[in-house]
mmCIF file with all atom_site columns, C-alpha atoms in Angstrom:
data_model
loop_
_atom_site.group_PDB
_atom_site.id
_atom_site.type_symbol
_atom_site.label_atom_id
_atom_site.label_alt_id
_atom_site.label_comp_id
_atom_site.label_asym_id
_atom_site.label_entity_id
_atom_site.label_seq_id
_atom_site.pdbx_PDB_ins_code
_atom_site.Cartn_x
_atom_site.Cartn_y
_atom_site.Cartn_z
_atom_site.occupancy
_atom_site.B_iso_or_equiv
_atom_site.pdbx_formal_charge
_atom_site.auth_seq_id
_atom_site.auth_comp_id
_atom_site.auth_asym_id
_atom_site.auth_atom_id
_atom_site.pdbx_PDB_model_num
ATOM 1   C CA . MET A 1 1   ? -14.094 57.484  0.280   1.00 0.00 ? 1   MET A CA 1
ATOM 2   C CA . THR A 1 2   ? -11.959 54.881  -1.496  1.00 0.00 ? 2   THR A CA 1
ATOM 3   C CA . THR A 1 3   ? -9.288  55.203  1.206   1.00 0.00 ? 3   THR A CA 1
ATOM 4   C CA . ASN A 1 4   ? -11.909 54.564  3.915   1.00 0.00 ? 4   ASN A CA 1
ATOM 5   C CA . PHE A 1 5   ? -13.149 51.442  2.107   1.00 0.00 ? 5   PHE A CA 1
ATOM 6   C CA . LYS A 1 6   ? -9.592  50.208  1.615   1.00 0.00 ? 6   LYS A CA 1
ATOM 7   C CA . ASN A 1 7   ? -8.797  50.704  5.315   1.00 0.00 ? 7   ASN A CA 1
ATOM 8   C CA . THR A 1 8   ? -12.001 48.943  6.374   1.00 0.00 ? 8   THR A CA 1
ATOM 9   C CA . LEU A 1 9   ? -11.365 46.111  3.907   1.00 0.00 ? 9   LEU A CA 1
ATOM 10  C CA . SER A 1 10  ? -7.776  45.785  5.097   1.00 0.00 ? 10  SER A CA 1
ATOM 11  C CA . ALA A 1 11  ? -8.888  45.547  8.731   1.00 0.00 ? 11  ALA A CA 1
ATOM 12  C CA . THR A 1 12  ? -11.571 42.981  7.833   1.00 0.00 ? 12  THR A CA 1
ATOM 13  C CA . LEU A 1 13  ? -9.134  40.851  5.828   1.00 0.00 ? 13  LEU A CA 1
ATOM 14  C CA . THR A 1 14  ? -6.533  41.011  8.596   1.00 0.00 ? 14  THR A CA 1
ATOM 15  C CA . ALA A 1 15  ? -9.159  39.839  11.095  1.00 0.00 ? 15  ALA A CA 1
ATOM 16  C CA . LEU A 1 16  ? -10.258 37.008  8.754   1.00 0.00 ? 16  LEU A CA 1
ATOM 17  C CA . ILE A 1 17  ? -6.657  35.882  8.290   1.00 0.00 ? 17  ILE A CA 1
ATOM 18  C CA . ALA A 1 18  ? -6.236  35.768  12.083  1.00 0.00 ? 18  ALA A CA 1
ATOM 19  C CA . GLN A 1 19  ? -9.491  33.782  12.412  1.00 0.00 ? 19  GLN A CA 1
ATOM 20  C CA . ARG A 1 20  ? -8.374  31.333  9.727   1.00 0.00 ? 20  ARG A CA 1
ATOM 21  C CA . GLU A 1 21  ? -5.002  30.834  11.409  1.00 0.00 ? 21  GLU A CA 1
ATOM 22  C CA . HIS A 1 22  ? -6.725  30.249  14.749  1.00 0.00 ? 22  HIS A CA 1
ATOM 23  C CA . TRP A 1 23  ? -9.085  27.749  13.102  1.00 0.00 ? 23  TRP A CA 1
ATOM 24  C CA . GLU A 1 24  ? -6.240  25.940  11.282  1.00 0.00 ? 24  GLU A CA 1
ATOM 25  C CA . ASN A 1 25  ? -4.210  25.606  14.463  1.00 0.00 ? 25  ASN A CA 1
ATOM 26  C CA . GLY A 1 26  ? -7.183  24.773  16.668  1.00 0.00 ? 26  GLY A CA 1
ATOM 27  C CA . VAL A 1 27  ? -10.437 23.157  15.589  1.00 0.00 ? 27  VAL A CA 1
ATOM 28  C CA . TYR A 1 28  ? -9.302  22.150  12.099  1.00 0.00 ? 28  TYR A CA 1
ATOM 29  C CA . LYS A 1 29  ? -6.031  20.635  13.308  1.00 0.00 ? 29  LYS A CA 1
ATOM 30  C CA . GLN A 1 30  ? -7.830  18.767  16.098  1.00 0.00 ? 30  GLN A CA 1
ATOM 31  C CA . ALA A 1 31  ? -10.505 17.489  13.709  1.00 0.00 ? 31  ALA A CA 1
ATOM 32  C CA . ASN A 1 32  ? -7.853  16.181  11.320  1.00 0.00 ? 32  ASN A CA 1
ATOM 33  C CA . ALA A 1 33  ? -5.959  14.548  14.190  1.00 0.00 ? 33  ALA A CA 1
ATOM 34  C CA . GLU A 1 34  ? -9.147  12.768  15.294  1.00 0.00 ? 34  GLU A CA 1
ATOM 35  C CA . LEU A 1 35  ? -9.973  11.702  11.728  1.00 0.00 ? 35  LEU A CA 1
ATOM 36  C CA . TYR A 1 36  ? -6.453  10.375  11.208  1.00 0.00 ? 36  TYR A CA 1
ATOM 37  C CA . ALA A 1 37  ? -6.697  8.435   14.483  1.00 0.00 ? 37  ALA A CA 1
ATOM 38  C CA . ILE A 1 38  ? -9.904  6.753   13.263  1.00 0.00 ? 38  ILE A CA 1
ATOM 39  C CA . LEU A 1 39  ? -8.388  6.020   9.852   1.00 0.00 ? 39  LEU A CA 1
ATOM 40  C CA . GLU A 1 40  ? -5.258  4.684   11.582  1.00 0.00 ? 40  GLU A CA 1
ATOM 41  C CA . GLN A 1 41  ? -7.373  2.048   13.320  1.00 0.00 ? 41  GLN A CA 1
ATOM 42  C CA . CYS A 1 42  ? -9.210  1.306   10.064  1.00 0.00 ? 42  CYS A CA 1
ATOM 43  C CA . ALA A 1 43  ? -5.813  0.769   8.419   1.00 0.00 ? 43  ALA A CA 1
ATOM 44  C CA . GLY A 1 44  ? -4.892  -1.742  11.109  1.00 0.00 ? 44  GLY A CA 1
ATOM 45  C CA . ILE A 1 45  ? -8.111  -3.653  10.501  1.00 0.00 ? 45  ILE A CA 1
ATOM 46  C CA . TYR A 1 46  ? -7.573  -3.471  6.742   1.00 0.00 ? 46  TYR A CA 1
ATOM 47  C CA . ALA A 1 47  ? -4.075  -4.922  7.067   1.00 0.00 ? 47  ALA A CA 1
ATOM 48  C CA . GLN A 1 48  ? -5.335  -7.771  9.294   1.00 0.00 ? 48  GLN A CA 1
ATOM 49  C CA . LEU A 1 49  ? -8.199  -8.624  6.950   1.00 0.00 ? 49  LEU A CA 1
ATOM 50  C CA . LYS A 1 50  ? -5.935  -8.540  3.874   1.00 0.00 ? 50  LYS A CA 1
ATOM 51  C CA . GLU A 1 51  ? -3.642  -11.081 5.526   1.00 0.00 ? 51  GLU A CA 1
ATOM 52  C CA . ASP A 1 52  ? -6.282  -13.559 6.663   1.00 0.00 ? 52  ASP A CA 1
ATOM 53  C CA . LYS A 1 53  ? -9.319  -14.589 4.594   1.00 0.00 ? 53  LYS A CA 1
ATOM 54  C CA . ALA A 1 54  ? -11.017 -16.109 7.658   1.00 0.00 ? 54  ALA A CA 1
ATOM 55  C CA . HIS A 1 55  ? -10.827 -12.734 9.392   1.00 0.00 ? 55  HIS A CA 1
ATOM 56  C CA . ALA A 1 56  ? -12.245 -11.086 6.265   1.00 0.00 ? 56  ALA A CA 1
ATOM 57  C CA . ARG A 1 57  ? -15.189 -13.506 6.318   1.00 0.00 ? 57  ARG A CA 1
ATOM 58  C CA . ALA A 1 58  ? -15.762 -12.723 10.001  1.00 0.00 ? 58  ALA A CA 1
ATOM 59  C CA . PHE A 1 59  ? -15.748 -9.005  9.162   1.00 0.00 ? 59  PHE A CA 1
ATOM 60  C CA . ASN A 1 60  ? -18.285 -9.538  6.363   1.00 0.00 ? 60  ASN A CA 1
ATOM 61  C CA . ALA A 1 61  ? -20.529 -11.459 8.763   1.00 0.00 ? 61  ALA A CA 1
ATOM 62  C CA . LEU A 1 62  ? -20.322 -8.645  11.332  1.00 0.00 ? 62  LEU A CA 1
ATOM 63  C CA . ALA A 1 63  ? -21.143 -6.060  8.674   1.00 0.00 ? 63  ALA A CA 1
ATOM 64  C CA . GLU A 1 64  ? -24.168 -8.100  7.648   1.00 0.00 ? 64  GLU A CA 1
ATOM 65  C CA . GLU A 1 65  ? -25.291 -8.312  11.290  1.00 0.00 ? 65  GLU A CA 1
ATOM 66  C CA . LEU A 1 66  ? -25.046 -4.515  11.435  1.00 0.00 ? 66  LEU A CA 1
ATOM 67  C CA . GLY A 1 67  ? -27.365 -4.344  8.411   1.00 0.00 ? 67  GLY A CA 1
ATOM 68  C CA . ILE A 1 68  ? -24.724 -3.004  6.054   1.00 0.00 ? 68  ILE A CA 1
ATOM 69  C CA . LYS A 1 69  ? -25.078 -4.347  2.523   1.00 0.00 ? 69  LYS A CA 1
ATOM 70  C CA . PHE A 1 70  ? -22.342 -4.516  -0.084  1.00 0.00 ? 70  PHE A CA 1
ATOM 71  C CA . ASN A 1 71  ? -22.183 -5.413  -3.733  1.00 0.00 ? 71  ASN A CA 1
ATOM 72  C CA . LYS A 1 72  ? -20.064 -8.393  -4.692  1.00 0.00 ? 72  LYS A CA 1
ATOM 73  C CA . GLY A 1 73  ? -17.409 -6.060  -6.103  1.00 0.00 ? 73  GLY A CA 1
ATOM 74  C CA . THR A 1 74  ? -17.193 -3.681  -3.121  1.00 0.00 ? 74  THR A CA 1
ATOM 75  C CA . SER A 1 75  ? -13.553 -3.372  -2.081  1.00 0.00 ? 75  SER A CA 1
ATOM 76  C CA . LEU A 1 76  ? -12.469 -4.389  1.393   1.00 0.00 ? 76  LEU A CA 1
ATOM 77  C CA . ALA A 1 77  ? -11.308 -0.842  2.131   1.00 0.00 ? 77  ALA A CA 1
ATOM 78  C CA . LEU A 1 78  ? -14.685 0.602   1.158   1.00 0.00 ? 78  LEU A CA 1
ATOM 79  C CA . LYS A 1 79  ? -16.463 -2.000  3.287   1.00 0.00 ? 79  LYS A CA 1
ATOM 80  C CA . ILE A 1 80  ? -14.469 -0.975  6.342   1.00 0.00 ? 80  ILE A CA 1
ATOM 81  C CA . VAL A 1 81  ? -15.088 2.725   5.689   1.00 0.00 ? 81  VAL A CA 1
ATOM 82  C CA . ARG A 1 82  ? -18.828 2.154   5.284   1.00 0.00 ? 82  ARG A CA 1
ATOM 83  C CA . VAL A 1 83  ? -19.038 0.192   8.517   1.00 0.00 ? 83  VAL A CA 1
ATOM 84  C CA . VAL A 1 84  ? -17.126 2.837   10.474  1.00 0.00 ? 84  VAL A CA 1
ATOM 85  C CA . PHE A 1 85  ? -18.306 6.066   8.801   1.00 0.00 ? 85  PHE A CA 1
ATOM 86  C CA . GLY A 1 86  ? -21.613 5.013   7.289   1.00 0.00 ? 86  GLY A CA 1
ATOM 87  C CA . GLN A 1 87  ? -22.458 5.726   3.696   1.00 0.00 ? 87  GLN A CA 1
ATOM 88  C CA . GLU A 1 88  ? -20.960 9.165   3.447   1.00 0.00 ? 88  GLU A CA 1
ATOM 89  C CA . LYS A 1 89  ? -20.870 9.392   -0.351  1.00 0.00 ? 89  LYS A CA 1
ATOM 90  C CA . SER A 1 90  ? -18.670 12.469  -0.574  1.00 0.00 ? 90  SER A CA 1
ATOM 91  C CA . ARG A 1 91  ? -15.857 11.081  1.593   1.00 0.00 ? 91  ARG A CA 1
ATOM 92  C CA . GLU A 1 92  ? -16.125 7.293   1.679   1.00 0.00 ? 92  GLU A CA 1
ATOM 93  C CA . TYR A 1 93  ? -14.246 6.701   -1.568  1.00 0.00 ? 93  TYR A CA 1
ATOM 94  C CA . ALA A 1 94  ? -11.464 9.097   -0.542  1.00 0.00 ? 94  ALA A CA 1
ATOM 95  C CA . TYR A 1 95  ? -11.026 7.329   2.802   1.00 0.00 ? 95  TYR A CA 1
ATOM 96  C CA . ALA A 1 96  ? -11.042 3.903   1.114   1.00 0.00 ? 96  ALA A CA 1
ATOM 97  C CA . SER A 1 97  ? -8.409  5.102   -1.377  1.00 0.00 ? 97  SER A CA 1
ATOM 98  C CA . VAL A 1 98  ? -6.225  6.296   1.485   1.00 0.00 ? 98  VAL A CA 1
ATOM 99  C CA . LEU A 1 99  ? -6.401  2.861   3.128   1.00 0.00 ? 99  LEU A CA 1
ATOM 100 C CA . LYS A 1 100 ? -5.479  1.081   -0.110  1.00 0.00 ? 100 LYS A CA 1
ATOM 101 C CA . VAL A 1 101 ? -2.666  3.448   -1.091  1.00 0.00 ? 101 VAL A CA 1
ATOM 102 C CA . TRP A 1 102 ? -1.216  3.389   2.426   1.00 0.00 ? 102 TRP A CA 1
ATOM 103 C CA . PHE A 1 103 ? -1.294  -0.422  2.507   1.00 0.00 ? 103 PHE A CA 1
ATOM 104 C CA . ASP A 1 104 ? 0.420   -0.693  -0.883  1.00 0.00 ? 104 ASP A CA 1
ATOM 105 C CA . GLU A 1 105 ? 3.009   2.064   -0.478  1.00 0.00 ? 105 GLU A CA 1
ATOM 106 C CA . HIS A 1 106 ? 3.870   2.654   3.188   1.00 0.00 ? 106 HIS A CA 1
ATOM 107 C CA . THR A 1 107 ? 7.210   1.744   4.670   1.00 0.00 ? 107 THR A CA 1
ATOM 108 C CA . GLU A 1 108 ? 7.290   -0.877  7.411   1.00 0.00 ? 108 GLU A CA 1
ATOM 109 C CA . THR A 1 109 ? 7.392   1.664   10.240  1.00 0.00 ? 109 THR A CA 1
ATOM 110 C CA . GLN A 1 110 ? 5.197   4.356   8.643   1.00 0.00 ? 110 GLN A CA 1
ATOM 111 C CA . THR A 1 111 ? 1.840   4.949   10.263  1.00 0.00 ? 111 THR A CA 1
ATOM 112 C CA . LEU A 1 112 ? -1.156  5.953   8.193   1.00 0.00 ? 112 LEU A CA 1
ATOM 113 C CA . THR A 1 113 ? -1.149  9.353   9.894   1.00 0.00 ? 113 THR A CA 1
ATOM 114 C CA . ASN A 1 114 ? 2.482   10.020  8.960   1.00 0.00 ? 114 ASN A CA 1
ATOM 115 C CA . PHE A 1 115 ? 1.865   8.705   5.456   1.00 0.00 ? 115 PHE A CA 1
ATOM 116 C CA . VAL A 1 116 ? -1.082  11.047  4.901   1.00 0.00 ? 116 VAL A CA 1
ATOM 117 C CA . ILE A 1 117 ? 0.720   14.063  6.375   1.00 0.00 ? 117 ILE A CA 1
ATOM 118 C CA . GLU A 1 118 ? 3.841   13.408  4.296   1.00 0.00 ? 118 GLU A CA 1
ATOM 119 C CA . ARG A 1 119 ? 1.706   13.131  1.151   1.00 0.00 ? 119 ARG A CA 1
ATOM 120 C CA . GLY A 1 120 ? -0.053  16.429  1.849   1.00 0.00 ? 120 GLY A CA 1
ATOM 121 C CA . GLY A 1 121 ? -3.401  15.213  3.142   1.00 0.00 ? 121 GLY A CA 1
ATOM 122 C CA . ILE A 1 122 ? -6.239  12.870  2.274   1.00 0.00 ? 122 ILE A CA 1
ATOM 123 C CA . GLU A 1 123 ? -7.146  14.595  -0.984  1.00 0.00 ? 123 GLU A CA 1
ATOM 124 C CA . ASN A 1 124 ? -3.582  14.394  -2.287  1.00 0.00 ? 124 ASN A CA 1
ATOM 125 C CA . VAL A 1 125 ? -3.413  10.675  -1.469  1.00 0.00 ? 125 VAL A CA 1
ATOM 126 C CA . ARG A 1 126 ? -6.788  10.152  -3.156  1.00 0.00 ? 126 ARG A CA 1
ATOM 127 C CA . ARG A 1 127 ? -5.677  12.061  -6.272  1.00 0.00 ? 127 ARG A CA 1
ATOM 128 C CA . THR A 1 128 ? -2.493  9.983   -6.439  1.00 0.00 ? 128 THR A CA 1
ATOM 129 C CA . ALA A 1 129 ? -4.595  6.820   -6.382  1.00 0.00 ? 129 ALA A CA 1
ATOM 130 C CA . SER A 1 130 ? -6.935  8.201   -9.053  1.00 0.00 ? 130 SER A CA 1
ATOM 131 C CA . SER A 1 131 ? -4.109  9.212   -11.367 1.00 0.00 ? 131 SER A CA 1
ATOM 132 C CA . LYS A 1 132 ? -2.512  5.758   -11.092 1.00 0.00 ? 132 LYS A CA 1
ATOM 133 C CA . THR A 1 133 ? -5.763  3.987   -12.022 1.00 0.00 ? 133 THR A CA 1
ATOM 134 C CA . ALA A 1 134 ? -6.288  6.406   -14.933 1.00 0.00 ? 134 ALA A CA 1
ATOM 135 C CA . ASN A 1 135 ? -2.917  5.468   -16.460 1.00 0.00 ? 135 ASN A CA 1
#
């Protein structure tokens, strides 16, 4: 009976591994590509607003028109993320960290997408930012 269970379990695990690989190379990969494309555009906006205070004021006015409220201390990156993604508590801080870390550490020709991929994903970039602020 143990051999039968082991064979069944082996077949089930092999099928799950194939499903996971299909998901990673299909839906998951596509979802990440779309997310990175959105964050790439957010990074462009972030860079523009960091360079020009008048543009930052215009952004704040647009956010207010959209009914999005911020505290006085809300970072620019978090403002952009909240406008684009809404208040998605579990992810908004990670996305804002990615924008800030990318802006501070990317090379001149490095896109946000390449930066995130080279660093091992959004969570790794976020953890890097968290460990630097903890020190």
